[in-house]
Amino acid sequence: MLPDNLRVFLRLCVIIAAIIVLLPFQLLIVYLHLPGKQLIPMLFHKIILWAIGAKVDVSGPIPKAGTLIVSNHVSWLDICVIGSVLPVSFIAKADISGWPLLGLLAKLQSTLFIKRDRRSDTANQSNAMQERLLKGDRLLLFPEGTTGDGTIVFPFKSSLFSSAELSETDRPIPIQPLSLVFSQLGGIPMSRCLRIKYAWIGDVGLLPNMLHILKSYSFTVKLTFHAPVNIVEAGGRKNLSTLTHRIVQNGVACTTAGALSQGEADNVEAAVLEVSAKPLA
């Protein structure tokens, strides 16, 4: 068993080597507009997860092209977990674009940066999101607007669903809820006390959170993709926000409970969808 400091050092070496090797290729692909710009980010995320001993357990229908995916947000590692299984671009707050290295990596994955505190930009940002979706991009949004503790999902901000409004083609944008849970440590279900240590919340700095994950033994993150919905089915933007929040929170609850079979989980989700179909406003 390796000492913590040596484990962290070796894992950082692998991650740094991956950046040095893959970054020039991604720069070339992006600036020359060559095909396959989403393949290298997926490979990079897979390498990071392999280096830190993280496994991803995926269930549910994989989102199709042109889908807006809405997920709960727990940690910076969410980007790597989701990006390792799906060619996807993320929607992030604008100030991340200025972060050293991380900002560059985000730009090279075609991240769409938005200014959430400026209402005057809402229409332009919504149009930009809708344009990307209609072109066939998969976009991922964390509509809580912050990170949670991995068990409780904060209410979704309905303003971030503005791109789901009917487009010029009158075709509703598919919205696919995704539940993300840090579920196991060393093959054993995580308790809430353990799960919260992997969450980047409150006054926890980015570097201490990264250090904890780099020191960690093998752990598993569960991704559950739920059936897509749209604004017409939900009956409006606010109802869509409430409905998708219910679905994501239910998915998180089913995973953290750890006692449901897949069939039982499907029955619970069907019941939630039936209830959620009723008027919410």
XYZ file of N, CA and C in Angstrom:
843
model
N 0.847 -1.199 0.000
C 0.000 0.000 0.000
C 0.882 1.248 0.000
N 0.662 2.134 -0.960
C 1.509 3.318 -1.094
C 1.172 4.365 -0.041
N 2.192 5.076 0.474
C 1.922 6.216 1.356
C 1.128 7.277 0.607
N 0.346 8.077 1.355
C -0.514 9.084 0.730
C 0.269 10.036 -0.168
N 1.389 10.538 0.322
C 2.162 11.519 -0.448
C 2.682 10.935 -1.753
N 3.123 9.694 -1.714
C 3.617 9.046 -2.933
C 2.474 8.796 -3.899
N 1.316 8.381 -3.368
C 0.146 8.153 -4.220
C -0.262 9.438 -4.938
N -0.300 10.545 -4.205
C -0.652 11.837 -4.795
C 0.355 12.225 -5.865
N 1.639 12.048 -5.568
C 2.700 12.418 -6.511
C 2.576 11.636 -7.813
N 2.402 10.329 -7.714
C 2.309 9.489 -8.912
C 1.071 9.841 -9.741
N -0.031 10.103 -9.067
C -1.253 10.454 -9.782
C -1.111 11.802 -10.480
N -0.475 12.751 -9.829
C -0.246 14.056 -10.452
C 0.673 13.920 -11.661
N 1.661 13.051 -11.565
C 2.563 12.828 -12.698
C 1.798 12.324 -13.920
N 0.874 11.389 -13.697
C 0.075 10.850 -14.801
C -0.795 11.944 -15.423
N -1.438 12.752 -14.581
C -2.327 13.816 -15.071
C -1.536 14.872 -15.831
N -0.389 15.277 -15.289
C 0.445 16.283 -15.957
C 0.963 15.753 -17.292
N 1.375 14.486 -17.306
C 1.840 13.880 -18.548
C 0.729 13.862 -19.599
N -0.493 13.557 -19.163
C -1.634 13.533 -20.094
C -1.868 14.922 -20.690
N -1.763 15.948 -19.849
C -1.944 17.319 -20.343
C -0.867 17.666 -21.361
N 0.391 17.343 -21.038
C 1.516 17.675 -21.926
C 1.375 16.970 -23.278
N 0.942 15.726 -23.245
C 0.840 14.951 -24.488
C -0.385 15.330 -25.310
N -1.544 15.479 -24.654
C -2.801 15.657 -25.384
C -3.118 17.103 -25.738
N -2.651 18.053 -24.925
C -3.000 19.453 -25.149
C -2.607 19.965 -26.534
N -1.382 19.700 -27.027
C -1.038 20.196 -28.372
C -1.960 19.662 -29.471
N -2.349 18.389 -29.355
C -3.245 17.804 -30.358
C -4.610 18.491 -30.331
N -5.128 18.752 -29.129
C -6.440 19.390 -29.021
C -6.383 20.827 -29.531
N -5.291 21.536 -29.221
C -5.117 22.909 -29.741
C -5.137 22.898 -31.263
N -4.439 21.951 -31.845
C -4.366 21.846 -33.304
C -5.738 21.568 -33.901
N -6.466 20.633 -33.304
C -7.790 20.261 -33.806
C -8.759 21.445 -33.732
N -8.747 22.147 -32.609
C -9.692 23.250 -32.403
C -9.393 24.421 -33.325
N -8.139 24.820 -33.398
C -7.808 26.020 -34.177
C -7.791 25.779 -35.678
N -7.638 24.533 -36.092
C -7.696 24.211 -37.527
C -9.067 23.674 -37.918
N -10.003 23.627 -36.924
C -11.370 23.152 -37.165
C -11.384 21.756 -37.780
N -10.552 20.879 -37.232
C -10.493 19.505 -37.693
C -11.567 18.676 -36.985
N -11.995 17.565 -37.585
C -13.014 16.722 -36.932
C -12.450 16.008 -35.707
N -13.350 15.622 -34.822
C -12.964 14.824 -33.664
C -12.531 15.626 -32.457
N -13.007 16.869 -32.334
C -12.539 17.702 -31.229
C -13.047 17.242 -29.863
N -14.043 16.353 -29.831
C -14.557 15.879 -28.547
C -13.917 14.558 -28.097
N -13.129 13.942 -28.988
C -12.541 12.647 -28.652
C -11.399 12.776 -27.651
N -10.532 13.777 -27.841
C -9.398 13.947 -26.928
C -9.857 14.339 -25.525
N -10.832 15.265 -25.358
C -11.329 15.518 -24.003
C -11.874 14.268 -23.314
N -12.589 13.419 -24.052
C -13.086 12.175 -23.462
C -11.929 11.295 -22.998
N -10.891 11.183 -23.836
C -9.720 10.387 -23.477
C -9.023 10.981 -22.256
N -8.908 12.298 -22.215
C -8.262 12.980 -21.092
C -9.008 12.713 -19.784
N -10.325 12.812 -19.836
C -11.129 12.553 -18.635
C -10.988 11.096 -18.181
N -10.942 10.176 -19.133
C -10.771 8.762 -18.790
C -9.426 8.532 -18.097
N -8.392 9.207 -18.579
C -7.068 9.052 -17.984
C -7.059 9.580 -16.552
N -7.693 10.723 -16.330
C -7.762 11.281 -14.974
C -8.458 10.305 -14.033
N -9.591 9.764 -14.465
C -10.330 8.829 -13.616
C -9.518 7.565 -13.354
N -8.825 7.077 -14.368
C -7.966 5.901 -14.186
C -6.848 6.201 -13.189
N -6.257 7.392 -13.300
C -5.133 7.763 -12.440
C -5.540 7.827 -10.967
N -6.742 8.310 -10.701
C -7.167 8.479 -9.303
C -7.986 7.292 -8.799
N -8.147 6.276 -9.647
C -8.855 5.072 -9.218
C -10.357 5.223 -9.156
N -10.905 6.112 -9.969
C -12.352 6.338 -9.977
C -13.018 5.511 -11.072
N -14.130 4.885 -10.726
C -14.912 4.113 -11.684
C -16.261 4.793 -11.899
N -16.816 4.625 -13.092
C -18.099 5.227 -13.420
C -19.096 4.133 -13.764
N -20.215 4.137 -13.074
C -21.300 3.172 -13.301
C -22.447 3.926 -13.970
N -22.752 3.561 -15.215
C -23.733 4.298 -16.015
C -24.972 3.447 -16.248
N -26.150 4.062 -16.098
C -27.399 3.383 -16.428
C -28.361 4.390 -17.047
N -29.359 3.864 -17.767
C -30.353 4.735 -18.389
C -30.023 5.054 -19.835
N -30.957 5.692 -20.537
C -30.765 6.010 -21.959
C -29.724 7.108 -22.171
N -28.751 6.852 -23.023
C -27.708 7.838 -23.320
C -28.316 8.996 -24.121
N -28.039 10.246 -23.744
C -28.624 11.400 -24.434
C -28.254 11.450 -25.915
N -29.233 11.788 -26.728
C -29.012 11.914 -28.162
C -28.441 13.296 -28.481
N -27.966 13.453 -29.704
C -27.443 14.742 -30.146
C -28.530 15.809 -30.026
N -28.128 17.023 -29.647
C -29.078 18.127 -29.528
C -29.853 18.134 -28.229
N -29.368 17.414 -27.219
C -30.056 17.326 -25.931
C -29.390 18.226 -24.898
N -30.213 18.907 -24.098
C -29.723 19.654 -22.947
C -29.831 18.734 -21.729
N -28.696 18.377 -21.150
C -28.652 17.495 -19.985
C -28.593 18.365 -18.734
N -29.432 18.060 -17.750
C -29.431 18.827 -16.499
C -29.100 17.880 -15.354
N -28.084 18.230 -14.575
C -27.570 17.342 -13.543
C -27.369 18.073 -12.231
N -27.436 17.323 -11.146
C -26.996 17.878 -9.871
C -25.477 18.033 -9.897
N -24.950 18.900 -9.034
C -23.531 19.251 -9.064
C -22.927 19.002 -7.685
N -21.849 18.220 -7.646
C -21.241 17.849 -6.370
C -19.799 18.342 -6.267
N -19.039 18.176 -7.336
C -17.604 18.426 -7.275
C -17.072 18.844 -8.636
N -15.841 19.378 -8.637
C -15.158 19.660 -9.896
C -14.976 18.376 -10.702
N -14.942 17.226 -10.013
C -14.729 15.953 -10.690
C -15.936 15.547 -11.531
N -17.095 16.161 -11.300
C -18.280 15.881 -12.109
C -17.970 16.032 -13.599
N -17.162 17.048 -13.933
C -16.815 17.310 -15.332
C -16.111 16.099 -15.936
N -15.147 15.557 -15.202
C -14.389 14.404 -15.698
C -15.266 13.163 -15.785
N -16.112 12.964 -14.779
C -16.970 11.776 -14.746
C -17.924 11.761 -15.935
N -18.628 12.868 -16.137
C -19.598 12.929 -17.237
C -18.883 12.977 -18.577
N -17.801 13.762 -18.649
C -17.058 13.908 -19.896
C -16.354 12.645 -20.338
N -16.180 11.673 -19.435
C -15.508 10.422 -19.805
C -16.431 9.444 -20.513
N -17.745 9.631 -20.375
C -18.695 8.664 -20.942
C -19.508 9.241 -22.098
N -19.363 10.544 -22.340
C -20.250 11.182 -23.311
C -19.549 12.365 -23.970
N -19.629 12.493 -25.301
C -19.122 13.704 -25.943
C -20.066 14.867 -25.645
N -19.649 15.756 -24.777
C -20.537 16.786 -24.267
C -19.760 18.072 -24.021
N -20.436 19.200 -24.175
C -19.876 20.494 -23.805
C -20.639 21.004 -22.590
N -19.930 21.704 -21.729
C -20.525 22.140 -20.478
C -20.912 23.617 -20.532
N -21.887 23.980 -19.714
C -22.285 25.372 -19.542
C -21.761 25.803 -18.183
N -20.917 26.831 -18.170
C -20.247 27.228 -16.933
C -20.319 28.731 -16.748
N -20.112 29.170 -15.511
C -20.101 30.598 -15.236
C -18.884 31.241 -15.891
N -19.042 32.499 -16.296
C -18.064 33.159 -17.148
C -16.687 33.292 -16.514
N -16.612 33.451 -15.185
C -15.307 33.709 -14.576
C -14.372 32.502 -14.649
N -14.926 31.288 -14.908
C -14.067 30.108 -15.044
C -13.162 30.243 -16.264
N -13.596 30.982 -17.260
C -12.790 31.139 -18.477
C -11.450 31.797 -18.190
N -11.360 32.524 -17.082
C -10.119 33.207 -16.735
C -9.234 32.442 -15.778
N -9.668 31.253 -15.336
C -8.860 30.462 -14.409
C -7.612 29.931 -15.127
N -6.466 29.928 -14.451
C -5.246 29.380 -15.061
C -5.424 27.908 -15.415
N -5.033 27.531 -16.587
C -5.061 26.173 -17.129
C -6.468 25.601 -17.228
N -7.229 25.609 -16.116
C -8.587 25.054 -16.152
C -9.464 25.817 -17.134
N -9.259 27.130 -17.211
C -10.011 27.939 -18.167
C -9.692 27.550 -19.599
N -8.408 27.310 -19.877
C -7.998 26.897 -21.217
C -8.575 25.527 -21.557
N -8.494 24.596 -20.618
C -9.032 23.262 -20.858
C -10.542 23.317 -21.110
N -11.240 24.192 -20.379
C -12.686 24.347 -20.581
C -12.986 24.880 -21.975
N -12.204 25.866 -22.414
C -12.412 26.433 -23.749
C -12.174 25.390 -24.837
N -11.178 24.540 -24.627
C -10.850 23.525 -25.630
C -11.888 22.410 -25.687
N -12.788 22.365 -24.705
C -13.898 21.409 -24.756
C -15.179 22.107 -25.197
N -15.031 23.288 -25.775
C -16.165 24.062 -26.307
C -17.177 24.415 -25.232
N -16.687 24.716 -24.031
C -17.566 25.136 -22.942
C -18.268 26.434 -23.300
N -19.538 26.522 -22.970
C -20.308 27.738 -23.202
C -20.347 28.518 -21.887
N -19.744 29.695 -21.874
C -19.655 30.489 -20.655
C -20.814 31.486 -20.598
N -21.462 31.554 -19.437
C -22.589 32.469 -19.274
C -22.394 33.327 -18.034
N -23.009 34.508 -18.057
C -22.966 35.437 -16.928
C -24.318 35.383 -16.231
N -24.360 34.645 -15.129
C -25.635 34.402 -14.462
C -26.140 35.612 -13.690
N -25.264 36.553 -13.382
C -25.666 37.692 -12.558
C -26.082 38.898 -13.374
N -26.108 38.774 -14.692
C -26.493 39.901 -15.549
C -27.717 39.531 -16.370
N -28.876 40.019 -15.953
C -30.127 39.688 -16.637
C -30.164 40.217 -18.064
N -29.413 41.298 -18.303
C -29.411 41.887 -19.644
C -28.817 40.931 -20.682
N -28.012 39.964 -20.226
C -27.387 39.019 -21.154
C -28.193 37.735 -21.325
N -29.300 37.619 -20.585
C -30.052 36.368 -20.576
C -30.513 35.948 -21.961
N -31.071 36.879 -22.713
C -31.599 36.551 -24.043
C -30.492 36.072 -24.973
N -29.364 36.788 -24.992
C -28.250 36.406 -25.861
C -27.696 35.043 -25.485
N -27.574 34.796 -24.170
C -27.056 33.515 -23.710
C -28.011 32.378 -24.043
N -29.313 32.641 -23.911
C -30.309 31.639 -24.258
C -30.247 31.301 -25.743
N -30.078 32.328 -26.568
C -29.975 32.110 -28.016
C -28.726 31.300 -28.362
N -27.627 31.599 -27.659
C -26.385 30.870 -27.916
C -26.533 29.398 -27.553
N -27.184 29.123 -26.426
C -27.417 27.742 -26.011
C -28.311 27.027 -27.008
N -29.384 27.701 -27.408
C -30.331 27.083 -28.329
C -29.686 26.805 -29.679
N -28.842 27.727 -30.132
C -28.157 27.545 -31.411
C -27.247 26.316 -31.381
N -26.523 26.162 -30.286
C -25.637 25.002 -30.158
C -26.438 23.697 -30.138
N -27.566 23.710 -29.436
C -28.393 22.507 -29.332
C -28.995 22.136 -30.684
N -29.445 23.128 -31.415
C -30.060 22.861 -32.719
C -29.024 22.374 -33.734
N -27.755 22.684 -33.491
C -26.683 22.184 -34.352
C -26.333 20.735 -34.035
N -26.877 20.241 -32.927
C -26.626 18.850 -32.568
C -25.665 18.655 -31.415
N -25.211 19.755 -30.791
C -24.334 19.613 -29.631
C -25.108 19.084 -28.432
N -24.461 18.292 -27.628
C -24.997 17.936 -26.310
C -24.423 18.942 -25.314
N -25.292 19.624 -24.609
C -24.853 20.584 -23.604
C -25.251 20.081 -22.230
N -24.389 20.321 -21.246
C -24.708 19.915 -19.882
C -24.761 21.133 -18.972
N -25.853 21.229 -18.243
C -26.117 22.361 -17.352
C -26.263 21.864 -15.919
N -25.650 22.602 -14.985
C -25.854 22.355 -13.564
C -26.806 23.433 -13.041
N -28.116 23.193 -13.092
C -29.088 24.265 -12.815
C -29.250 24.627 -11.345
N -28.543 23.940 -10.441
C -28.573 24.379 -9.043
C -27.844 25.708 -8.881
N -26.876 25.937 -9.779
C -26.096 27.173 -9.706
C -24.998 27.114 -8.668
N -24.840 25.975 -8.002
C -23.817 25.779 -6.986
C -23.619 24.286 -6.803
N -22.723 23.907 -5.888
C -22.509 22.490 -5.611
C -23.219 22.089 -4.324
N -23.708 20.844 -4.288
C -24.375 20.321 -3.101
C -23.500 19.326 -2.369
N -24.065 18.703 -1.343
C -23.295 17.778 -0.514
C -23.317 16.350 -1.027
N -23.915 16.129 -2.192
C -23.959 14.796 -2.780
C -25.176 13.983 -2.404
N -26.003 14.513 -1.497
C -27.213 13.808 -1.077
C -28.460 14.638 -1.338
N -28.391 15.919 -1.003
C -29.508 16.832 -1.223
C -29.285 17.617 -2.512
N -30.310 17.689 -3.351
C -30.240 18.453 -4.591
C -30.970 19.776 -4.381
N -30.256 20.885 -4.538
C -30.873 22.193 -4.372
C -31.863 22.463 -5.504
N -32.869 23.334 -5.276
C -33.829 23.667 -6.340
C -33.120 24.187 -7.590
N -33.677 23.845 -8.741
C -33.117 24.302 -10.007
C -33.579 25.721 -10.306
N -32.701 26.512 -10.872
C -33.026 27.889 -11.253
C -33.739 27.864 -12.609
N -34.988 28.267 -12.630
C -35.789 28.152 -13.851
C -35.272 29.050 -14.973
N -34.590 30.147 -14.628
C -34.093 31.060 -15.665
C -33.084 30.374 -16.575
N -32.397 29.348 -16.049
C -31.387 28.654 -16.840
C -32.011 27.709 -17.867
N -33.328 27.553 -17.819
C -34.029 26.684 -18.774
C -34.595 27.476 -19.951
N -34.206 28.734 -20.075
C -34.783 29.582 -21.119
C -34.480 29.064 -22.527
N -33.376 28.343 -22.689
C -33.046 27.812 -24.014
C -33.993 26.697 -24.427
N -34.791 26.195 -23.474
C -35.729 25.112 -23.785
C -37.006 25.632 -24.442
N -37.167 26.964 -24.477
C -38.330 27.542 -25.139
C -38.355 27.107 -26.598
N -39.508 27.079 -27.190
C -39.627 26.632 -28.581
C -38.745 27.461 -29.493
N -38.044 26.800 -30.378
C -37.148 27.478 -31.305
C -37.911 27.924 -32.542
N -37.171 28.504 -33.483
C -37.780 28.948 -34.729
C -38.374 27.775 -35.510
N -37.873 26.583 -35.238
C -38.402 25.398 -35.923
C -39.622 24.832 -35.211
N -39.997 25.459 -34.082
C -41.119 24.983 -33.269
C -40.895 23.562 -32.765
N -39.640 23.180 -32.687
C -39.299 21.854 -32.170
C -38.789 22.006 -30.735
N -39.482 21.442 -29.750
C -39.023 21.599 -28.372
C -37.688 20.908 -28.142
N -36.820 21.565 -27.389
C -35.515 21.010 -27.071
C -35.683 19.869 -26.066
N -35.113 18.690 -26.335
C -35.188 17.608 -25.333
C -34.311 17.928 -24.126
N -34.874 17.761 -22.945
C -34.164 17.996 -21.696
C -34.039 16.657 -20.972
N -32.811 16.237 -20.686
C -32.618 14.926 -20.076
C -32.010 15.065 -18.682
N -32.764 14.699 -17.645
C -32.237 14.759 -16.279
C -31.167 13.694 -16.049
N -30.185 14.053 -15.234
C -29.100 13.141 -14.883
C -28.836 13.228 -13.383
N -28.831 12.074 -12.728
C -28.519 12.005 -11.300
C -27.089 11.502 -11.125
N -26.281 12.263 -10.386
C -24.870 11.926 -10.169
C -24.638 11.709 -8.674
N -24.075 10.550 -8.327
C -23.871 10.210 -6.912
C -22.504 9.556 -6.718
N -21.739 10.046 -5.766
C -20.541 9.334 -5.320
C -21.052 8.178 -4.458
N -21.035 6.984 -5.022
C -21.833 5.900 -4.453
C -21.065 4.875 -3.623
N -19.817 4.567 -4.012
C -19.093 3.513 -3.310
C -17.638 3.904 -3.070
N -17.085 3.388 -1.993
C -15.661 3.535 -1.684
C -15.112 2.148 -1.427
N -14.199 1.715 -2.309
C -13.660 0.370 -2.184
C -14.715 -0.703 -2.331
N -15.751 -0.428 -3.131
C -16.811 -1.406 -3.362
C -17.884 -1.436 -2.298
N -17.770 -0.583 -1.282
C -18.753 -0.537 -0.202
C -19.556 0.759 -0.312
N -20.901 0.713 -0.204
C -21.709 1.936 -0.312
C -21.232 3.036 0.644
N -21.128 4.245 0.124
C -20.701 5.376 0.940
C -21.831 5.849 1.843
N -21.482 6.172 3.056
C -22.428 6.845 3.943
C -22.403 8.332 3.601
N -23.375 9.085 4.129
C -23.396 10.523 3.868
C -22.147 11.203 4.419
N -21.637 10.707 5.543
C -20.435 11.295 6.148
C -19.230 11.163 5.224
N -19.144 10.017 4.513
C -18.048 9.834 3.563
C -18.291 10.617 2.285
N -19.550 10.593 1.817
C -19.877 11.235 0.547
C -19.598 12.726 0.574
N -19.853 13.360 1.700
C -19.699 14.809 1.784
C -18.234 15.220 1.684
N -17.314 14.285 1.990
C -15.892 14.599 1.896
C -15.429 14.741 0.447
N -16.209 14.178 -0.468
C -15.870 14.287 -1.888
C -16.531 15.506 -2.537
N -17.426 16.146 -1.818
C -18.153 17.299 -2.352
C -17.330 18.572 -2.171
N -17.401 19.433 -3.163
C -16.701 20.719 -3.108
C -17.738 21.781 -2.748
N -17.946 21.994 -1.467
C -19.021 22.875 -1.013
C -18.534 23.814 0.073
N -19.348 24.833 0.334
C -19.109 25.749 1.442
C -17.761 26.423 1.366
N -17.018 26.373 2.492
C -15.721 27.035 2.584
C -14.564 26.140 2.166
N -14.872 24.958 1.670
C -13.811 24.047 1.237
C -13.149 24.604 -0.016
N -11.837 24.788 0.038
C -11.119 25.306 -1.123
C -10.954 24.248 -2.194
N -10.664 24.687 -3.417
C -10.505 23.757 -4.525
C -9.309 22.830 -4.298
N -8.182 23.382 -3.869
C -6.982 22.567 -3.702
C -7.140 21.502 -2.599
N -7.700 21.856 -1.419
C -7.917 20.803 -0.412
C -8.842 19.699 -0.893
N -9.876 20.075 -1.660
C -10.797 19.063 -2.183
C -10.093 18.164 -3.200
N -9.279 18.772 -4.069
C -8.510 17.988 -5.033
C -7.549 17.042 -4.320
N -6.914 17.539 -3.259
C -5.950 16.726 -2.517
C -6.630 15.524 -1.875
N -7.826 15.722 -1.332
C -8.556 14.607 -0.724
C -8.866 13.534 -1.758
N -9.288 13.962 -2.942
C -9.629 12.995 -3.998
C -8.383 12.292 -4.510
N -7.273 13.026 -4.617
C -6.026 12.417 -5.084
C -5.508 11.374 -4.084
N -5.809 11.575 -2.808
C -5.381 10.620 -1.783
C -6.310 9.414 -1.684
N -7.503 9.553 -2.219
C -8.551 8.558 -2.002
C -8.203 7.199 -2.606
N -8.745 6.155 -1.987
C -8.681 4.830 -2.578
C -9.779 4.722 -3.640
N -9.862 3.602 -4.307
C -10.799 3.419 -5.413
C -12.236 3.731 -4.998
N -12.912 4.544 -5.787
C -14.306 4.879 -5.511
C -15.106 4.862 -6.804
N -16.427 4.801 -6.655
C -17.334 4.701 -7.802
C -18.316 5.860 -7.801
N -18.549 6.409 -8.991
C -19.564 7.444 -9.175
C -20.665 6.867 -10.052
N -21.888 6.967 -9.585
C -23.047 6.429 -10.307
C -23.717 7.534 -11.120
N -23.853 7.302 -12.429
C -24.584 8.217 -13.306
C -25.867 7.531 -13.756
N -26.999 8.165 -13.488
C -28.287 7.628 -13.926
C -28.943 8.618 -14.872
N -29.001 8.270 -16.152
C -29.690 9.093 -17.144
C -31.175 8.714 -17.140
N -32.029 9.708 -16.966
C -33.472 9.484 -16.945
C -34.078 9.796 -18.311
N -35.325 9.423 -18.486
C -36.012 9.672 -19.758
C -36.098 11.172 -20.038
N -35.861 11.592 -21.279
C -35.937 13.021 -21.602
C -37.363 13.555 -21.550
N -37.483 14.839 -21.251
C -38.772 15.540 -21.244
C -38.580 16.822 -22.060
N -39.651 17.584 -22.228
C -39.498 18.881 -22.901
C -40.476 19.887 -22.303
N -40.349 21.109 -22.719
C -41.111 22.198 -22.109
C -42.603 22.083 -22.395
N -42.960 21.475 -23.528
C -44.373 21.315 -23.867
C -45.021 20.302 -22.931
N -44.337 19.181 -22.711
C -44.856 18.154 -21.810
C -44.973 18.668 -20.377
N -44.007 19.502 -19.977
C -43.998 19.994 -18.599
C -45.002 21.118 -18.375
N -45.351 21.839 -19.431
C -46.313 22.926 -19.294
C -45.699 24.256 -18.905
N -44.485 24.521 -19.387
C -43.849 25.805 -19.101
C -42.473 25.657 -18.482
N -41.715 26.752 -18.526
C -40.327 26.717 -18.067
C -40.206 26.424 -16.573
N -41.037 27.064 -15.743
C -40.949 26.842 -14.301
C -41.358 25.421 -13.932
N -42.395 24.932 -14.588
C -42.796 23.541 -14.343
C -41.712 22.563 -14.790
N -41.046 22.894 -15.903
C -39.960 22.052 -16.398
C -38.821 22.009 -15.384
N -38.505 23.157 -14.803
C -37.467 23.225 -13.783
C -37.820 22.370 -12.568
N -39.070 22.478 -12.115
C -39.521 21.714 -10.950
C -39.554 20.214 -11.245
N -40.053 19.853 -12.425
C -40.149 18.444 -12.807
C -38.778 17.787 -12.869
N -37.828 18.423 -13.558
C -36.498 17.823 -13.691
C -35.788 17.746 -12.339
N -36.031 18.730 -11.480
C -35.441 18.676 -10.139
C -35.966 17.467 -9.373
N -37.278 17.225 -9.460
C -37.874 16.071 -8.771
C -37.262 14.770 -9.261
N -37.083 14.665 -10.577
C -36.543 13.432 -11.155
C -35.102 13.206 -10.707
N -34.297 14.269 -10.754
C -32.892 14.147 -10.349
C -32.787 13.813 -8.866
N -33.570 14.510 -8.018
C -33.525 14.235 -6.586
C -33.966 12.806 -6.284
N -34.974 12.320 -7.005
C -35.425 10.947 -6.813
C -34.335 9.959 -7.199
N -33.642 10.240 -8.312
C -32.553 9.366 -8.743
C -31.427 9.326 -7.731
N -31.089 10.482 -7.162
C -30.056 10.538 -6.134
C -30.493 9.751 -4.904
N -31.763 9.921 -4.504
C -32.278 9.231 -3.319
C -32.263 7.719 -3.508
N -32.656 7.253 -4.691
C -32.667 5.813 -4.957
C -31.251 5.233 -4.882
N -30.269 5.978 -5.398
C -28.891 5.480 -5.383
C -28.311 5.498 -3.977
N -28.534 6.579 -3.245
C -27.959 6.674 -1.905
C -28.622 5.695 -0.940
N -29.890 5.354 -1.210
C -30.555 4.353 -0.371
C -29.876 3.000 -0.534
N -29.475 2.716 -1.792
C -28.697 1.515 -2.058
C -29.434 0.208 -1.868
N -30.771 0.267 -1.730
C -31.509 -0.957 -1.413
C -32.496 -1.350 -2.495
N -32.526 -0.591 -3.589
C -33.511 -0.863 -4.626
C -32.886 -1.609 -5.793
N -33.591 -2.583 -6.303
C -33.170 -3.233 -7.532
C -33.475 -2.304 -8.696
N -32.951 -2.638 -9.884
C -33.207 -1.789 -11.037
C -34.704 -1.721 -11.342
N -35.412 -2.860 -11.222
C -36.848 -2.866 -11.485
C -37.610 -2.005 -10.506
N -37.224 -2.086 -9.218
C -37.878 -1.261 -8.211
C -37.605 0.208 -8.449
N -36.357 0.522 -8.849
C -36.009 1.909 -9.125
C -36.810 2.450 -10.310
N -36.994 1.593 -11.344
C -37.793 2.013 -12.498
C -39.235 2.280 -12.084
N -39.779 1.452 -11.182
C -41.154 1.654 -10.707
C -41.282 2.959 -9.929
N -40.271 3.252 -9.106
C -40.295 4.507 -8.345
C -40.248 5.695 -9.288
N -39.365 5.607 -10.293
C -39.252 6.721 -11.234
C -40.550 6.908 -12.008
N -41.183 5.811 -12.414
C -42.443 5.913 -13.144
C -43.510 6.589 -12.281
N -43.513 6.256 -10.989
C -44.484 6.867 -10.076
C -44.223 8.353 -9.918
N -42.958 8.712 -9.841
C -42.615 10.136 -9.709
C -43.015 10.900 -10.973
N -42.764 10.290 -12.121
C -43.134 10.949 -13.373
C -44.648 11.130 -13.466
N -45.396 10.136 -12.993
C -46.858 10.228 -13.033
C -47.341 11.372 -12.156
N -46.785 11.466 -10.952
C -47.164 12.553 -10.057
C -46.716 13.893 -10.607
N -45.492 13.916 -11.179
C -44.941 15.172 -11.678
C -45.700 15.683 -12.895
N -46.405 14.801 -13.576
C -47.155 15.228 -14.754
C -48.350 16.084 -14.397
N -48.738 16.048 -13.115
C -49.849 16.875 -12.667
C -49.417 18.332 -12.586
N -50.344 19.290 -12.640
C -49.967 20.711 -12.585
C -49.096 21.013 -11.379
N -48.004 21.757 -11.650
C -47.058 22.084 -10.594
C -47.244 23.506 -10.096
N -47.802 24.352 -10.913
C -47.906 25.757 -10.541
C -49.219 26.016 -9.800
